[in-house]
Amino acid sequence: MNCLPTVNLPQQRTRLLPLVLAPLLIGFPVHGETPSLNNHFEQHCVRCHGDEKSKGGLNLTQLLLEQPLVKNRERWNNVIDMIQHGDMPPEDETQPTANQKQDLLSFLDRELNHFDFSSVDNPGFEQARRLTNQEYNRTVSDLFAMPLHVADRFPSDLTGDSGFENSANTLFLQTGLMERYIAAAERIVDSALPTDVSSNHPTPAFHRIFKRLPDKHTTPLEAAKTTLQGFLLLAYRRPANEEELQQALRHFEASLPKESGEAAYIEGIRRVIQATLISPKFLLRLESGTESPDPYRINDFELASRLSYFLWTSMPDDTLFDLAEQGILHHSDVLEDQIDRMLQDPKAETLGSIFAAQWLGFRFMGNRVRLDPIDNPWCTDTLMTAMREESGLFFNSLILENRPFDDLIKADYTYLNEELANEIYRRDDVKGSEMRKVRLDDPNRGGILTHGSLMAITSNYKETSPIKRGNWLLETVLGRPLPPPPPNAGSFSEDVEEDDTLTFRQKVELHSSNPNCRSCHSKIDPLGFSLENFDYFGRWRESYRVRVIERQDEVAFELAQAMRALSDEELDQRLEDLYPGAETRERIRTRYQELRAMTDWELETELSKTISVSAQNRLISQIKRVDPDNVRGDEEDERREFEQRPVMADATLSDGTPFQGPQGLKTVILTHHRDDLLRQLTSKMMAYALGRQLEYYDEGAIRQVMQHVRDQDYRMQAFLKGIASSYPFQYKKNPEKKSTL
């Protein structure tokens, strides 16, 4: 399919639509008087979703220019969804005929779901990017064979378009960060290679770095050449070329102290190492380029780096370097053996603690998501750490044990220590602070979706949020994001928001009855409601605590009468003293004026029959505040009590499928959305492995990996091996320059 150049002048776009759509309309089905795709969008869509007006952030004029249409699959899928459910065009707009709608949907289905990706030969291009803070810490730790955490003092990394911190579009070398790298390099060298290292008790770093020392048969320069050649291989993640080696040797000679001997030699090497640690060749993940416009295979040293930062979040080890030097790492059998070996290394725990933590969001447990320790002394730092570790260890176990993919959702085990078992799982059979694998007998538990960490990050402070949980399941877990809510969707109405007699579910259901909200909430709410038995920190509960308020008709009428006795000047002054916000004062004043204008009979009817008990109670409290000198009744008359109401975790999908609670949710995901979850895990893992946002041309590779997983009986390690042997992981292509009109 032709890719037309982008038009820079917005006013030209509408006039160019017929030219742009001409190749697309070949084969576009026609029934009777069905207009072309161009006419359809101009007639029904562009007035609200074009250049002049883009409701909901949707500009179809721009989308139609970006060909093939599959480039914007997610946006077009939202368009399809809105058309299928009759949400667009709105009811008050001209409607397409049934044939027109079907023709349009068939066309879009063909362009999006049956596009020939074999016609697009593009493995993508991985830009140079600096090491993330996590990668930096782990790289210098492996480089010097000792734990180093100097990047903990660096500014936090941002999350890129890929959804991960290792995304190239956020990893730049800012001037302020270079100052941190310079200071860190000095601290690293002083810690790993102190100047007073005894020859009898060298550090692990000394053994790793100093391959040769000068002696009566070896000059300092000869020894330095061997040492620096080995170090630069490690630091650059590839062999240094002759020019780079000579530059390092010149630096060594210039750095030698005046005195001779082993101490002087060590000091010269230390200074070269310190300079190397601030070199872009160390700080950046660089790959060699080519002038050719055609795709090309990366070399084996680059493949070793891609593999090690994917599985370990760190530099390659000696085995990978040896295989890369032999030029055989890319051989499929060698690559598979190395993945098996690398997964047995403790460094592979980063697949859970970093990849899964960033994908699902439980990395925020304990920092962005935490409770006030004064009001919640049970919510300790150690508990929140254990909650985070539970999810990381669980995901990692799926990989290391090569478990079935479905176990991500329905596994009957987790990882607990005593505190986590007591506080979140209400179990007393786990002792000690060490995290260990524990079998789960409760069918409502099991699988990562029921972990306390994920229930906490998808809640509001001390209050669950079915909307937030449902949206997280759709967008993050299943990869089915919804379009932005329409501007008139809004939040809860004031009466609904402040009605303490309603459960949150009842409030959501009232809100979702709004036609502007129904289409999205019909997908979000059922998923969120099914998890309502888990409270805001993932503890199981059977009921809500809901306030019960009795009507106080006499008190309300008596207080309203007293308020009516106030003069306008007195009322204005008291409102001025109590409410600093002009809008709030005006709203209250307007309401009081309505009540003051009523007859006694109208006022009594309004207060005892028209308004709700919650609205009546709010009015009583408000009048007592405004007119404290004439308070009638006392606080006991309000008779505020609480009652326990059972949690309703039943739900129904938009297609009418009913299900119940966490058990039902697991079944729904594995029967209705298994392929969505498979695609999402594949896509997220590939984006993480490549360090970039995926593009439409990566779809062919995604499908191949998904098929590889199916062929391997849906085993978890098949994701890793499929991605490591995929076209985008082993090849790259220079980005095409966009032409303009």
Tab-separated table of C-alpha atoms in Angstrom, residues 368-553:
chain	number	residue	atom	x	y	z
A	368	ARG	CA	3.633	6.734	45.349
A	369	VAL	CA	1.138	4.383	46.992
A	370	ARG	CA	1.335	4.278	50.782
A	371	LEU	CA	-0.749	5.106	53.844
A	372	ASP	CA	-0.168	7.526	56.704
A	373	PRO	CA	1.837	5.468	59.233
A	374	ILE	CA	0.321	7.372	62.179
A	375	ASP	CA	-3.268	6.460	61.321
A	376	ASN	CA	-2.286	3.064	59.911
A	377	PRO	CA	0.547	1.661	62.067
A	378	TRP	CA	0.024	-1.772	60.480
A	379	CYS	CA	1.088	-0.401	57.073
A	380	THR	CA	4.844	-0.574	57.579
A	381	ASP	CA	7.623	-0.106	55.062
A	382	THR	CA	8.468	-3.787	55.423
A	383	LEU	CA	4.881	-4.755	54.595
A	384	MET	CA	4.826	-2.621	51.455
A	385	THR	CA	8.213	-4.008	50.403
A	386	ALA	CA	6.872	-7.541	50.864
A	387	MET	CA	3.781	-6.695	48.794
A	388	ARG	CA	5.993	-5.453	45.984
A	389	GLU	CA	8.292	-8.464	46.253
A	390	GLU	CA	5.349	-10.876	46.197
A	391	SER	CA	4.365	-9.742	42.712
A	392	GLY	CA	7.934	-9.654	41.408
A	393	LEU	CA	8.825	-13.093	42.771
A	394	PHE	CA	5.583	-14.560	41.469
A	395	PHE	CA	6.104	-13.292	37.921
A	396	ASN	CA	9.715	-14.402	37.968
A	397	SER	CA	8.687	-17.891	39.083
A	398	LEU	CA	6.468	-18.202	36.019
A	399	ILE	CA	9.521	-17.587	33.839
A	400	LEU	CA	12.098	-19.635	35.755
A	401	GLU	CA	9.792	-22.638	36.135
A	402	ASN	CA	8.571	-22.243	32.533
A	403	ARG	CA	5.004	-22.441	33.736
A	404	PRO	CA	1.910	-22.233	31.507
A	405	PHE	CA	0.884	-18.746	30.443
A	406	ASP	CA	-2.551	-19.185	32.102
A	407	ASP	CA	-0.864	-19.389	35.510
A	408	LEU	CA	-0.319	-15.640	35.315
A	409	ILE	CA	-4.054	-15.408	36.011
A	410	LYS	CA	-4.960	-18.602	37.880
A	411	ALA	CA	-1.864	-19.994	39.653
A	412	ASP	CA	-2.627	-21.532	43.059
A	413	TYR	CA	0.459	-20.200	44.841
A	414	THR	CA	2.146	-16.942	45.760
A	415	TYR	CA	5.103	-15.660	47.837
A	416	LEU	CA	4.573	-14.555	51.435
A	417	ASN	CA	6.365	-13.782	54.651
A	418	GLU	CA	4.814	-13.653	58.099
A	419	GLU	CA	3.842	-9.979	58.032
A	420	LEU	CA	2.301	-10.139	54.566
A	421	ALA	CA	0.464	-13.374	55.386
A	422	ASN	CA	-0.988	-11.886	58.583
A	423	GLU	CA	-1.946	-8.419	57.402
A	424	ILE	CA	-3.186	-9.052	53.856
A	425	TYR	CA	-4.010	-12.755	53.622
A	426	ARG	CA	-5.189	-13.171	57.256
A	427	ARG	CA	-3.074	-16.316	57.640
A	428	ASP	CA	-1.066	-17.362	60.687
A	429	ASP	CA	0.735	-20.363	59.193
A	430	VAL	CA	3.700	-18.456	57.715
A	431	LYS	CA	6.533	-17.540	60.076
A	432	GLY	CA	9.572	-15.325	59.661
A	433	SER	CA	10.512	-12.374	57.486
A	434	GLU	CA	11.824	-14.392	54.537
A	435	MET	CA	9.633	-14.503	51.427
A	436	ARG	CA	8.804	-18.052	50.395
A	437	LYS	CA	6.484	-19.908	48.020
A	438	VAL	CA	3.119	-20.679	49.633
A	439	ARG	CA	0.240	-22.773	48.322
A	440	LEU	CA	-3.166	-21.059	48.193
A	441	ASP	CA	-6.382	-22.953	48.931
A	442	ASP	CA	-8.705	-19.959	48.656
A	443	PRO	CA	-10.183	-19.917	45.107
A	444	ASN	CA	-10.617	-16.145	45.354
A	445	ARG	CA	-6.857	-15.772	45.632
A	446	GLY	CA	-4.239	-16.943	43.177
A	447	GLY	CA	-2.868	-15.316	40.053
A	448	ILE	CA	-1.258	-11.912	39.925
A	449	LEU	CA	-4.528	-9.971	39.644
A	450	THR	CA	-5.432	-10.682	43.283
A	451	HIS	CA	-2.128	-9.440	44.746
A	452	GLY	CA	-2.404	-6.735	47.374
A	453	SER	CA	0.135	-4.571	45.535
A	454	LEU	CA	-2.072	-4.366	42.459
A	455	MET	CA	-5.265	-3.854	44.438
A	456	ALA	CA	-3.560	-0.966	46.257
A	457	ILE	CA	-2.216	0.831	43.179
A	458	THR	CA	-5.657	0.627	41.540
A	459	SER	CA	-7.473	2.146	44.530
A	460	ASN	CA	-7.891	5.635	45.843
A	461	TYR	CA	-6.589	6.504	49.292
A	462	LYS	CA	-8.431	4.177	51.730
A	463	GLU	CA	-11.210	3.659	49.189
A	464	THR	CA	-11.531	1.156	46.374
A	465	SER	CA	-12.223	2.336	42.837
A	466	PRO	CA	-13.961	-0.128	40.506
A	467	ILE	CA	-13.513	2.405	37.708
A	468	LYS	CA	-9.759	2.626	38.215
A	469	ARG	CA	-9.420	-1.144	38.564
A	470	GLY	CA	-11.576	-1.873	35.523
A	471	ASN	CA	-9.714	0.634	33.382
A	472	TRP	CA	-6.355	-0.783	34.556
A	473	LEU	CA	-7.462	-4.285	33.587
A	474	LEU	CA	-8.594	-3.139	30.151
A	475	GLU	CA	-5.661	-0.891	29.322
A	476	THR	CA	-2.662	-2.320	31.173
A	477	VAL	CA	-3.439	-6.032	31.414
A	478	LEU	CA	-5.455	-6.639	28.257
A	479	GLY	CA	-4.126	-3.874	26.020
A	480	ARG	CA	-7.591	-2.582	25.109
A	481	PRO	CA	-7.473	1.124	26.042
A	482	LEU	CA	-10.675	3.111	25.788
A	483	PRO	CA	-10.915	6.452	23.996
A	484	PRO	CA	-10.723	9.596	26.144
A	485	PRO	CA	-14.060	10.341	27.851
A	486	PRO	CA	-16.198	12.946	26.072
A	487	PRO	CA	-16.040	16.466	27.536
A	488	ASN	CA	-19.623	16.205	28.814
A	489	ALA	CA	-19.086	12.865	30.553
A	490	GLY	CA	-18.101	14.557	33.795
A	491	SER	CA	-17.767	13.004	37.221
A	492	PHE	CA	-20.364	12.113	39.840
A	493	SER	CA	-23.077	14.713	40.295
A	494	GLU	CA	-22.878	16.587	43.583
A	495	ASP	CA	-25.933	14.835	45.016
A	496	VAL	CA	-24.551	11.412	44.132
A	497	GLU	CA	-21.025	12.217	45.323
A	498	GLU	CA	-22.173	13.458	48.747
A	499	ASP	CA	-24.807	10.805	49.371
A	500	ASP	CA	-23.297	8.774	52.208
A	501	THR	CA	-26.141	6.282	52.117
A	502	LEU	CA	-25.016	4.925	48.746
A	503	THR	CA	-22.258	2.380	48.268
A	504	PHE	CA	-19.606	3.310	45.737
A	505	ARG	CA	-21.044	0.718	43.372
A	506	GLN	CA	-24.461	2.369	43.557
A	507	LYS	CA	-22.852	5.729	42.811
A	508	VAL	CA	-21.021	4.288	39.806
A	509	GLU	CA	-24.198	2.665	38.490
A	510	LEU	CA	-26.094	5.955	38.759
A	511	HIS	CA	-23.243	7.751	37.015
A	512	SER	CA	-23.017	5.092	34.282
A	513	SER	CA	-26.709	5.433	33.471
A	514	ASN	CA	-25.789	8.701	31.734
A	515	PRO	CA	-25.809	7.963	27.963
A	516	ASN	CA	-22.531	9.880	27.584
A	517	CYS	CA	-20.847	7.500	29.998
A	518	ARG	CA	-22.555	4.192	29.275
A	519	SER	CA	-20.458	2.947	26.344
A	520	CYS	CA	-17.159	3.026	28.242
A	521	HIS	CA	-18.519	2.122	31.664
A	522	SER	CA	-20.213	-0.982	30.278
A	523	LYS	CA	-16.690	-2.289	29.604
A	524	ILE	CA	-14.942	-0.876	32.677
A	525	ASP	CA	-17.405	-1.382	35.513
A	526	PRO	CA	-18.012	-5.161	35.333
A	527	LEU	CA	-14.286	-5.884	35.572
A	528	GLY	CA	-13.859	-3.473	38.483
A	529	PHE	CA	-16.954	-4.636	40.372
A	530	SER	CA	-15.718	-8.237	40.327
A	531	LEU	CA	-12.773	-7.208	42.524
A	532	GLU	CA	-14.776	-5.231	45.093
A	533	ASN	CA	-14.276	-7.901	47.770
A	534	PHE	CA	-10.657	-6.719	47.923
A	535	ASP	CA	-10.329	-3.505	49.900
A	536	TYR	CA	-7.959	-0.645	49.111
A	537	PHE	CA	-4.953	-2.739	50.221
A	538	GLY	CA	-6.044	-6.114	48.893
A	539	ARG	CA	-7.554	-7.509	52.113
A	540	TRP	CA	-10.648	-9.653	51.645
A	541	ARG	CA	-13.936	-8.222	52.898
A	542	GLU	CA	-17.517	-9.432	52.790
A	543	SER	CA	-19.268	-6.120	53.458
A	544	TYR	CA	-19.101	-2.321	53.218
A	545	ARG	CA	-19.591	0.080	56.090
A	546	VAL	CA	-22.338	2.476	54.962
A	547	ARG	CA	-23.829	5.388	56.872
A	548	VAL	CA	-27.518	5.242	57.733
A	549	ILE	CA	-29.215	8.604	58.179
A	550	GLU	CA	-32.826	8.976	59.289
A	551	ARG	CA	-35.038	11.797	58.089
A	552	GLN	CA	-35.341	14.814	60.413
A	553	ASP	CA	-38.279	16.653	58.877
